[in-house]
Amino acid sequence: MISEKISQIKKFYYKHKRLPSYAEMLKIFGLSSKKSIYDIVYKLIDVGLLKKEGKKLAPTTKFFSLPVLGLVKAGFPILADETRDYLSLDDYLIEDPQSSFLLRVSGDSLVEVGIFEGDYVVINKTKTAYPGDIVLAEIDGEWTLKILRKDQQGSPYLQPANPRYPPLYPKLKLDIFGIVKAVIRKLRN
Amino acid sequence: MISEKISQIKKFYYKHKRLPSYAEMLKIFGLSSKKSIYDIVYKLIDVGLLKKEGKKLAPTTKFFSLPVLGLVKAGFPILADETRDYLSLDDYLIEDPQSSFLLRVSGDSLVEVGIFEGDYVVINKTKTAYPGDIVLAEIDGEWTLKILRKDQQGSPYLQPANPRYPPLYPKLKLDIFGIVKAVIRKLRN
DNA sequence: TAGTATAGTAAACATTTGTTCACTTTGTCA
DNA sequence: TGACAAAGTGAACAAATGTTTACTATACTA
């Protein structure tokens, strides 16, 4: 069964962060001829999980991706092979790994936009910020995560997303360090 | 400068989903002797970004990870090498890729727990659900995403996280298909 | 300015790689 | 039962891999 082999290769990949070589696949699958591996590999290429660049074997995006289902009101969200939508989280969330980092959120000043204490936000430090963006900013010497706004005069200020907190107008200076690209929350261990 | 080489290797990895071979690194770095590559590779192993298993080269978890910063009230969130906290999103969010999938959220029945229309949720279909978990369930033939609760008699029902919607008590049957392990929201392209 | 560590070169190497060939075993179903 | 496709074997192969050696250029520092 080919799907077993896929699972085994994925397990290997998640453990070793690389694909197994032919020799290693021999062990994994309990086979003894490299030709068998060769055949399996090309089956996996046909299926679209692996690809070749010259002689080098590499996983495709599909290899890493989870199936994405839509919630149809009546009837189960389509599961099996019918779905052609796959998403790799790392790819989806972090376009520019070199200039991104994660920030653990403290405080409840952004609850209304669905950002809670303990959530992680992906911050990108290169992109330009526009009004409406959630930004990591230094306002009068203090670092904070808020919504960027502009008043009638076009001067920027910071707005919480929680009725209990007032907007923050900079007395001296307001520096935008990066903008929030994504929000990540883990619910259960 | 070693950090440039790190960037270049990371770029290659994010593009090809595999590490470059020595021959490919020669091109990338503009060098002409494999010994130079050999030295660089072992420098990267020392730094903890790569590792060797036998002869095989593989990236470490650190290779994929983003630095995690904490927001200190006064003073900038520590950036550089002081921080030893790194997080790989794929690893963090999806413990069990084989039995997980993504679901695109439709509707606003969970806004109070910070799950909005258009968000992605990671669903794990093997874990047992407990009251308080957000679950993907089939209630009387309809699929939905709600909070699992139990009434005084211990019978399960589904509760939205939005005051505008009432709790759902199953007339015929309530099947839990999976539980929400994580919430993912992308804010900007 | 001389001395020394660092970074790079070039060639040679044993291994391991992926690939191909001809052949055998296994299982299916008509 | 027999025929045929699918799956596996084992050996042979060129090409590419990572490693080692000895030597040279570059840059730093005392």
Coordinates of C-alpha atoms (C1' of nucleotides) in Angstrom, one line a residue:
Chain A
M1 CA 0.0 0.0 0.0
I2 CA 1.5 3.3 -1.1
S3 CA -0.2 5.4 1.6
E4 CA 1.7 3.5 4.3
K5 CA 5.0 4.3 2.6
I6 CA 4.0 7.9 2.5
S7 CA 3.3 7.9 6.2
Q8 CA 6.6 6.3 6.9
I9 CA 8.5 8.8 4.8
K10 CA 6.7 11.6 6.4
K11 CA 7.5 10.2 9.8
F12 CA 11.2 10.0 8.8
Y13 CA 11.1 13.6 7.5
Y14 CA 9.5 15.0 10.6
K15 CA 12.0 13.3 12.8
H16 CA 15.1 14.0 10.7
K17 CA 14.2 17.1 8.8
R18 CA 15.3 15.5 5.6
L19 CA 14.2 12.8 3.2
P20 CA 15.7 9.3 3.7
S21 CA 18.2 8.1 1.1
Y22 CA 17.5 5.0 -0.9
A23 CA 19.6 3.0 1.5
E24 CA 17.5 4.3 4.4
M25 CA 14.3 3.6 2.7
L26 CA 15.3 0.0 2.2
K27 CA 15.4 -0.3 6.0
I28 CA 12.2 1.6 6.5
F29 CA 10.3 -0.4 4.1
G30 CA 12.0 -3.7 4.8
L31 CA 13.0 -4.3 1.2
S32 CA 16.3 -5.4 -0.2
S33 CA 16.6 -4.0 -3.7
K34 CA 17.2 -0.4 -4.6
K35 CA 15.1 -0.9 -7.7
S36 CA 12.0 -1.3 -5.5
I37 CA 12.8 2.0 -3.8
Y38 CA 13.4 3.6 -7.2
D39 CA 9.9 2.5 -8.3
I40 CA 8.3 3.7 -5.1
V41 CA 10.0 7.1 -5.3
Y42 CA 8.7 7.6 -8.8
K43 CA 5.3 6.7 -7.7
L44 CA 5.5 9.3 -5.1
I45 CA 6.6 11.8 -7.7
D46 CA 3.6 10.9 -9.8
V47 CA 1.4 11.5 -6.8
G48 CA 2.9 14.9 -6.4
L49 CA 4.5 14.5 -3.0
L50 CA 8.1 14.5 -4.1
K51 CA 10.0 16.1 -6.9
K52 CA 13.4 15.8 -8.6
E53 CA 15.8 18.6 -9.3
G54 CA 18.5 17.0 -11.3
K55 CA 19.4 14.0 -9.3
K56 CA 18.3 15.6 -6.0
L57 CA 15.1 14.5 -4.4
A58 CA 13.0 17.0 -2.5
P59 CA 9.5 17.2 -1.0
T60 CA 6.9 19.3 -2.7
T61 CA 4.8 21.8 -0.9
K62 CA 2.0 19.3 -0.8
F63 CA 4.3 17.0 1.2
F64 CA 4.1 19.4 4.2
S65 CA 0.6 20.6 3.8
L66 CA -2.6 19.8 5.6
P67 CA -5.8 19.4 3.7
V68 CA -8.0 22.4 4.0
L69 CA -11.7 21.8 4.3
G70 CA -14.6 24.1 4.0
L71 CA -17.5 23.8 6.3
V72 CA -20.5 23.1 4.3
K73 CA -23.6 23.7 6.3
A74 CA -25.3 20.5 5.5
G75 CA -23.1 17.5 5.0
F76 CA -19.6 16.8 6.2
P77 CA -16.7 19.0 5.1
I78 CA -15.2 17.0 2.2
L79 CA -12.3 15.0 3.4
A80 CA -10.5 12.5 1.2
D81 CA -8.9 13.0 -2.1
E82 CA -11.7 15.2 -3.4
T83 CA -10.1 18.1 -1.8
R84 CA -7.3 19.7 -3.8
D85 CA -6.6 22.4 -1.3
Y86 CA -3.5 22.0 0.9
L87 CA -1.8 24.5 3.1
S88 CA 1.7 24.5 4.6
L89 CA 1.6 26.6 7.7
D90 CA 5.2 27.7 7.8
D91 CA 4.9 28.9 4.2
Y92 CA 1.5 30.5 4.7
L93 CA 2.4 32.4 7.9
I94 CA 5.9 33.4 7.3
E95 CA 6.7 34.9 3.9
D96 CA 10.0 36.4 5.0
P97 CA 11.7 34.3 7.7
Q98 CA 14.7 36.6 7.8
S99 CA 12.9 39.6 8.9
S100 CA 10.1 38.1 11.0
F101 CA 9.9 37.1 14.7
L102 CA 7.3 35.9 17.1
L103 CA 6.0 37.9 20.0
R104 CA 4.1 36.5 22.9
V105 CA 1.2 38.7 23.7
S106 CA 0.7 40.1 27.1
G107 CA -2.3 42.1 28.2
D108 CA -5.9 42.3 27.0
S109 CA -5.8 45.5 25.0
L110 CA -6.6 43.8 21.7
V111 CA -9.3 41.4 22.7
E112 CA -11.8 42.9 20.3
V113 CA -9.7 42.0 17.3
G114 CA -9.3 38.5 18.7
I115 CA -5.8 38.8 20.1
F116 CA -5.6 37.4 23.6
E117 CA -3.0 37.1 26.3
G118 CA -0.7 34.3 25.5
D119 CA -1.2 34.3 21.8
Y120 CA 1.7 34.5 19.5
V121 CA 1.9 37.1 16.8
V122 CA 4.2 37.0 13.8
I123 CA 5.8 40.4 13.4
N124 CA 7.4 41.5 10.2
K125 CA 9.8 44.4 10.6
T126 CA 10.3 45.5 7.1
K127 CA 6.8 46.2 5.8
T128 CA 5.4 49.7 5.9
A129 CA 2.6 50.2 8.3
Y130 CA -0.7 51.7 7.3
P131 CA -3.6 53.0 9.4
G132 CA -5.6 50.0 10.5
D133 CA -2.6 47.7 10.9
I134 CA -1.8 46.2 14.2
V135 CA 1.7 47.3 15.0
L136 CA 4.5 46.8 17.4
A137 CA 5.5 50.4 18.3
E138 CA 7.5 52.4 20.7
I139 CA 5.4 55.3 22.1
D140 CA 7.2 57.8 24.3
G141 CA 9.7 55.2 25.4
E142 CA 7.3 52.3 26.0
W143 CA 6.8 49.3 23.7
T144 CA 3.3 48.1 22.9
L145 CA 1.1 46.3 20.5
K146 CA -1.8 48.4 19.2
I147 CA -3.8 49.4 16.2
L148 CA -2.3 52.2 14.2
R149 CA -4.6 55.1 13.4
K150 CA -4.3 58.6 12.0
D151 CA -6.3 61.6 13.3
Q152 CA -7.8 64.4 11.1
Q153 CA -4.4 66.2 10.9
G154 CA -2.8 62.9 9.7
S155 CA -0.8 62.4 12.9
P156 CA -0.5 58.8 13.9
Y157 CA -1.7 57.5 17.3
L158 CA -2.3 54.1 18.8
Q159 CA -5.7 52.6 19.5
P160 CA -6.4 49.6 21.7
A161 CA -9.1 47.1 20.8
N162 CA -10.7 47.1 24.2
P163 CA -13.3 49.6 25.4
R164 CA -11.6 49.7 28.8
Y165 CA -8.5 51.4 27.4
P166 CA -8.2 54.9 25.8
P167 CA -6.3 55.7 22.6
L168 CA -2.6 56.6 23.0
Y169 CA -1.4 59.9 21.5
P170 CA 2.3 60.3 21.5
K171 CA 3.7 63.2 23.5
L172 CA 7.2 63.0 22.1
K173 CA 7.6 60.2 19.6
L174 CA 6.0 57.2 18.0
D175 CA 8.1 54.7 16.2
I176 CA 6.7 51.7 14.3
F177 CA 8.9 48.7 14.6
G178 CA 6.9 46.1 12.7
I179 CA 3.5 45.0 11.8
V180 CA 1.5 42.0 12.9
K181 CA 1.2 39.6 10.0
A182 CA -0.5 36.7 11.7
V183 CA -2.0 35.6 15.0
I184 CA -1.4 32.1 16.4
R185 CA -3.2 30.5 19.3
K186 CA -2.7 27.0 20.7
L187 CA -5.6 25.7 22.6
R188 CA -4.7 22.4 24.1
N189 CA -1.7 20.2 24.8
Chain B
M1 CA 30.7 36.8 7.2
I2 CA 29.0 33.7 8.4
S3 CA 25.5 35.2 8.9
E4 CA 25.3 35.9 5.2
K5 CA 26.0 32.3 4.4
I6 CA 23.3 31.3 6.8
S7 CA 20.9 33.6 5.0
Q8 CA 21.8 32.2 1.7
I9 CA 21.4 28.6 2.8
K10 CA 18.1 29.4 4.4
K11 CA 16.9 31.1 1.2
F12 CA 17.9 28.0 -0.8
Y13 CA 16.1 25.8 1.7
Y14 CA 12.9 27.8 1.6
K15 CA 13.0 27.6 -2.1
H16 CA 13.9 24.0 -2.7
K17 CA 12.8 22.4 0.6
R18 CA 16.1 20.8 1.0
L19 CA 19.7 21.7 1.9
P20 CA 22.1 22.5 -1.0
S21 CA 24.8 20.0 -1.7
Y22 CA 28.4 21.0 -1.5
A23 CA 28.5 21.5 -5.3
E24 CA 25.5 23.8 -5.0
M25 CA 27.0 25.7 -2.1
L26 CA 30.1 26.4 -4.3
K27 CA 27.8 28.2 -6.7
I28 CA 25.8 30.0 -4.0
F29 CA 28.9 31.3 -2.2
G30 CA 31.0 31.9 -5.3
L31 CA 33.8 29.6 -4.1
S32 CA 35.8 27.0 -6.0
S33 CA 37.0 24.5 -3.5
K34 CA 34.9 21.9 -1.7
K35 CA 37.2 22.2 1.3
S36 CA 35.9 25.8 1.8
I37 CA 32.4 24.4 1.9
Y38 CA 33.4 21.7 4.3
D39 CA 34.7 24.3 6.7
I40 CA 31.6 26.4 6.4
V41 CA 29.4 23.5 7.0
Y42 CA 31.2 22.5 10.2
K43 CA 31.0 26.1 11.3
L44 CA 27.2 25.9 10.9
I45 CA 27.1 22.7 12.8
D46 CA 29.0 24.4 15.7
V47 CA 26.5 27.2 15.6
G48 CA 23.7 24.6 15.9
L49 CA 21.9 25.3 12.7
L50 CA 22.9 22.1 10.9
K51 CA 23.6 18.6 12.1
K52 CA 25.1 15.4 10.7
E53 CA 23.6 11.9 10.9
G54 CA 26.3 9.7 9.5
K55 CA 27.3 11.4 6.3
K56 CA 23.9 13.0 5.9
L57 CA 23.5 16.7 6.5
A58 CA 20.2 18.0 8.0
P59 CA 19.0 21.2 9.5
T60 CA 18.2 21.4 13.2
T61 CA 15.0 22.7 14.7
K62 CA 16.8 26.0 15.3
F63 CA 17.3 26.3 11.5
F64 CA 13.5 26.7 11.0
S65 CA 12.6 28.6 14.1
L66 CA 11.8 32.2 14.6
P67 CA 13.1 34.0 17.7
V68 CA 10.4 34.5 20.3
L69 CA 10.5 37.8 22.2
G70 CA 8.6 38.8 25.3
L71 CA 7.2 42.2 25.5
V72 CA 8.8 43.9 28.4
K73 CA 6.8 46.9 29.5
A74 CA 9.7 49.3 29.6
G75 CA 12.5 48.7 27.1
F76 CA 12.6 46.9 23.8
P77 CA 11.8 43.2 23.6
I78 CA 15.2 41.5 23.6
L79 CA 16.2 40.7 20.1
A80 CA 19.6 39.4 19.3
D81 CA 21.4 36.4 20.6
E82 CA 20.4 37.0 24.2
T83 CA 17.2 35.2 23.4
R84 CA 17.5 31.5 23.4
D85 CA 13.8 30.9 22.6
Y86 CA 13.0 29.8 19.1
L87 CA 9.8 28.3 17.8
S88 CA 9.1 26.4 14.6
L89 CA 5.5 27.0 13.8
D90 CA 4.8 23.7 11.9
D91 CA 6.2 21.8 14.8
Y92 CA 4.5 23.9 17.4
L93 CA 1.0 23.8 15.8
I94 CA 0.8 20.4 14.4
E95 CA 1.9 17.5 16.6
D96 CA 0.3 14.9 14.5
P97 CA 0.2 15.8 10.8
Q98 CA -1.3 12.4 9.9
S99 CA -4.5 13.0 11.8
S100 CA -4.8 16.8 11.5
F101 CA -6.4 19.0 9.0
L102 CA -7.3 22.7 8.6
L103 CA -10.8 24.1 8.5
R104 CA -11.6 27.5 7.3
V105 CA -14.0 29.1 9.7
S106 CA -17.3 30.5 8.5
G107 CA -19.8 32.4 10.7
D108 CA -19.4 34.4 13.8
S109 CA -20.6 32.0 16.4
L110 CA -17.2 31.9 18.2
V111 CA -16.2 35.5 18.3
E112 CA -16.0 35.7 22.0
V113 CA -13.2 33.1 22.1
G114 CA -11.4 35.0 19.4
I115 CA -12.3 32.8 16.4
F116 CA -13.5 34.9 13.5
E117 CA -14.8 34.3 10.0
G118 CA -11.9 33.4 7.7
D119 CA -9.6 32.1 10.4
Y120 CA -8.1 28.7 10.0
V121 CA -8.4 26.2 12.8
V122 CA -6.2 23.1 13.2
I123 CA -8.4 20.1 13.9
N124 CA -7.2 16.9 15.4
K125 CA -9.5 14.0 14.8
T126 CA -8.0 11.5 17.2
K127 CA -8.0 13.3 20.6
T128 CA -10.8 12.8 23.0
A129 CA -12.9 15.8 23.6
Y130 CA -13.7 17.2 27.0
P131 CA -16.2 19.9 28.1
G132 CA -14.7 23.3 27.3
D133 CA -13.0 22.1 24.2
I134 CA -13.9 23.7 20.9
V135 CA -15.0 20.8 18.7
L136 CA -16.0 20.0 15.1
A137 CA -19.2 18.2 15.6
E138 CA -22.2 16.8 13.8
I139 CA -25.4 17.7 15.6
D140 CA -28.6 16.3 14.2
G141 CA -27.1 16.0 10.7
E142 CA -25.5 19.4 10.6
W143 CA -21.8 20.1 10.9
T144 CA -20.6 22.9 13.1
L145 CA -17.8 24.4 15.2
K146 CA -18.8 25.0 18.8
I147 CA -17.8 24.7 22.4
L148 CA -18.6 21.3 24.0
R149 CA -20.5 21.5 27.2
K150 CA -22.3 19.0 29.5
D151 CA -25.5 19.8 31.4
Q152 CA -26.3 18.7 34.9
Q153 CA -27.3 15.2 33.7
G154 CA -24.0 14.9 32.0
S155 CA -25.5 15.0 28.5
P156 CA -23.3 16.9 26.0
Y157 CA -24.5 19.9 24.1
L158 CA -22.9 22.6 22.0
Q159 CA -22.5 26.2 23.0
P160 CA -21.6 29.1 20.7
A161 CA -19.3 31.9 21.9
N162 CA -21.6 34.7 20.8
P163 CA -24.5 36.1 22.8
R164 CA -26.6 36.3 19.7
Y165 CA -26.8 32.5 19.4
P166 CA -28.4 30.0 21.7
P167 CA -26.9 26.7 22.9
L168 CA -27.6 23.7 20.8
Y169 CA -29.1 20.6 22.4
P170 CA -29.1 17.5 20.2
K171 CA -32.5 16.1 19.4
L172 CA -31.2 12.9 17.9
K173 CA -27.5 12.6 18.0
L174 CA -24.3 14.5 18.6
D175 CA -21.0 13.2 17.1
I176 CA -17.7 14.8 17.9
F177 CA -15.4 14.5 15.0
G178 CA -12.3 16.4 16.2
I179 CA -11.1 19.1 18.5
V180 CA -9.6 22.5 17.7
K181 CA -6.0 22.5 18.6
A182 CA -5.0 25.9 17.3
V183 CA -6.3 29.0 15.7
I184 CA -4.5 30.8 12.9
R185 CA -5.3 34.2 11.4
K186 CA -3.4 36.0 8.7
L187 CA -3.8 39.7 8.8
R188 CA -2.2 41.2 5.7
N189 CA -0.8 40.2 2.4
Chain C
dT1 C1' 57.2 44.9 9.1
dA2 C1' 57.3 40.3 10.3
dG3 C1' 54.6 36.6 12.2
dT4 C1' 50.6 34.1 12.5
dA5 C1' 46.1 32.7 12.2
dT6 C1' 42.2 32.6 8.8
dA7 C1' 40.2 31.6 4.4
dG8 C1' 40.7 29.8 0.1
dT9 C1' 42.6 26.5 -3.8
dA10 C1' 43.4 22.2 -6.3
dA11 C1' 43.8 17.5 -6.7
dA12 C1' 43.0 12.8 -5.2
dC13 C1' 40.1 9.4 -2.5
dA14 C1' 36.9 5.9 -1.0
dT15 C1' 31.8 5.8 -0.5
dT16 C1' 27.5 6.4 -1.6
dT17 C1' 24.3 7.9 -4.7
dG18 C1' 20.6 7.1 -8.2
dT19 C1' 19.9 4.4 -12.3
dT20 C1' 19.5 0.5 -15.4
dC21 C1' 19.3 -4.3 -16.6
dA22 C1' 17.6 -9.0 -16.7
dC23 C1' 15.4 -12.0 -13.9
dT24 C1' 12.1 -14.1 -10.1
dT25 C1' 8.3 -14.1 -7.0
dT26 C1' 3.7 -13.0 -5.7
dG27 C1' -1.0 -12.2 -6.2
dT28 C1' -5.3 -11.7 -9.1
dC29 C1' -9.1 -13.0 -11.7
dA30 C1' -11.1 -15.0 -15.9
Chain D
dT1 C1' -5.5 -23.6 -13.7
dG2 C1' -3.1 -20.8 -16.2
dA3 C1' -1.9 -16.2 -17.7
dC4 C1' -0.5 -11.8 -16.8
dA5 C1' 0.4 -7.8 -14.4
dA6 C1' 2.5 -6.0 -10.2
dA7 C1' 6.1 -6.0 -6.9
dG8 C1' 10.5 -7.4 -5.6
dT9 C1' 15.6 -9.2 -6.3
dG10 C1' 20.5 -8.7 -7.1
dA11 C1' 24.2 -7.2 -9.6
dA12 C1' 26.6 -3.7 -12.3
dC13 C1' 27.3 1.2 -13.4
dA14 C1' 28.6 6.1 -14.0
dA15 C1' 28.3 10.1 -11.6
dA16 C1' 28.2 12.8 -7.5
dT17 C1' 29.1 13.0 -2.7
dG18 C1' 31.8 14.2 1.5
dT19 C1' 36.5 14.0 3.2
dT20 C1' 41.4 14.5 3.4
dT21 C1' 45.9 16.3 2.2
dA22 C1' 49.2 19.8 1.1
dC23 C1' 49.8 24.1 -0.5
dT24 C1' 48.7 29.4 -1.3
dA25 C1' 46.7 34.0 -0.6
dT26 C1' 44.7 37.2 2.5
dA27 C1' 44.2 39.8 6.5
dC28 C1' 45.1 40.9 11.2
dT29 C1' 48.0 42.1 15.1
dA30 C1' 51.9 42.7 18.0

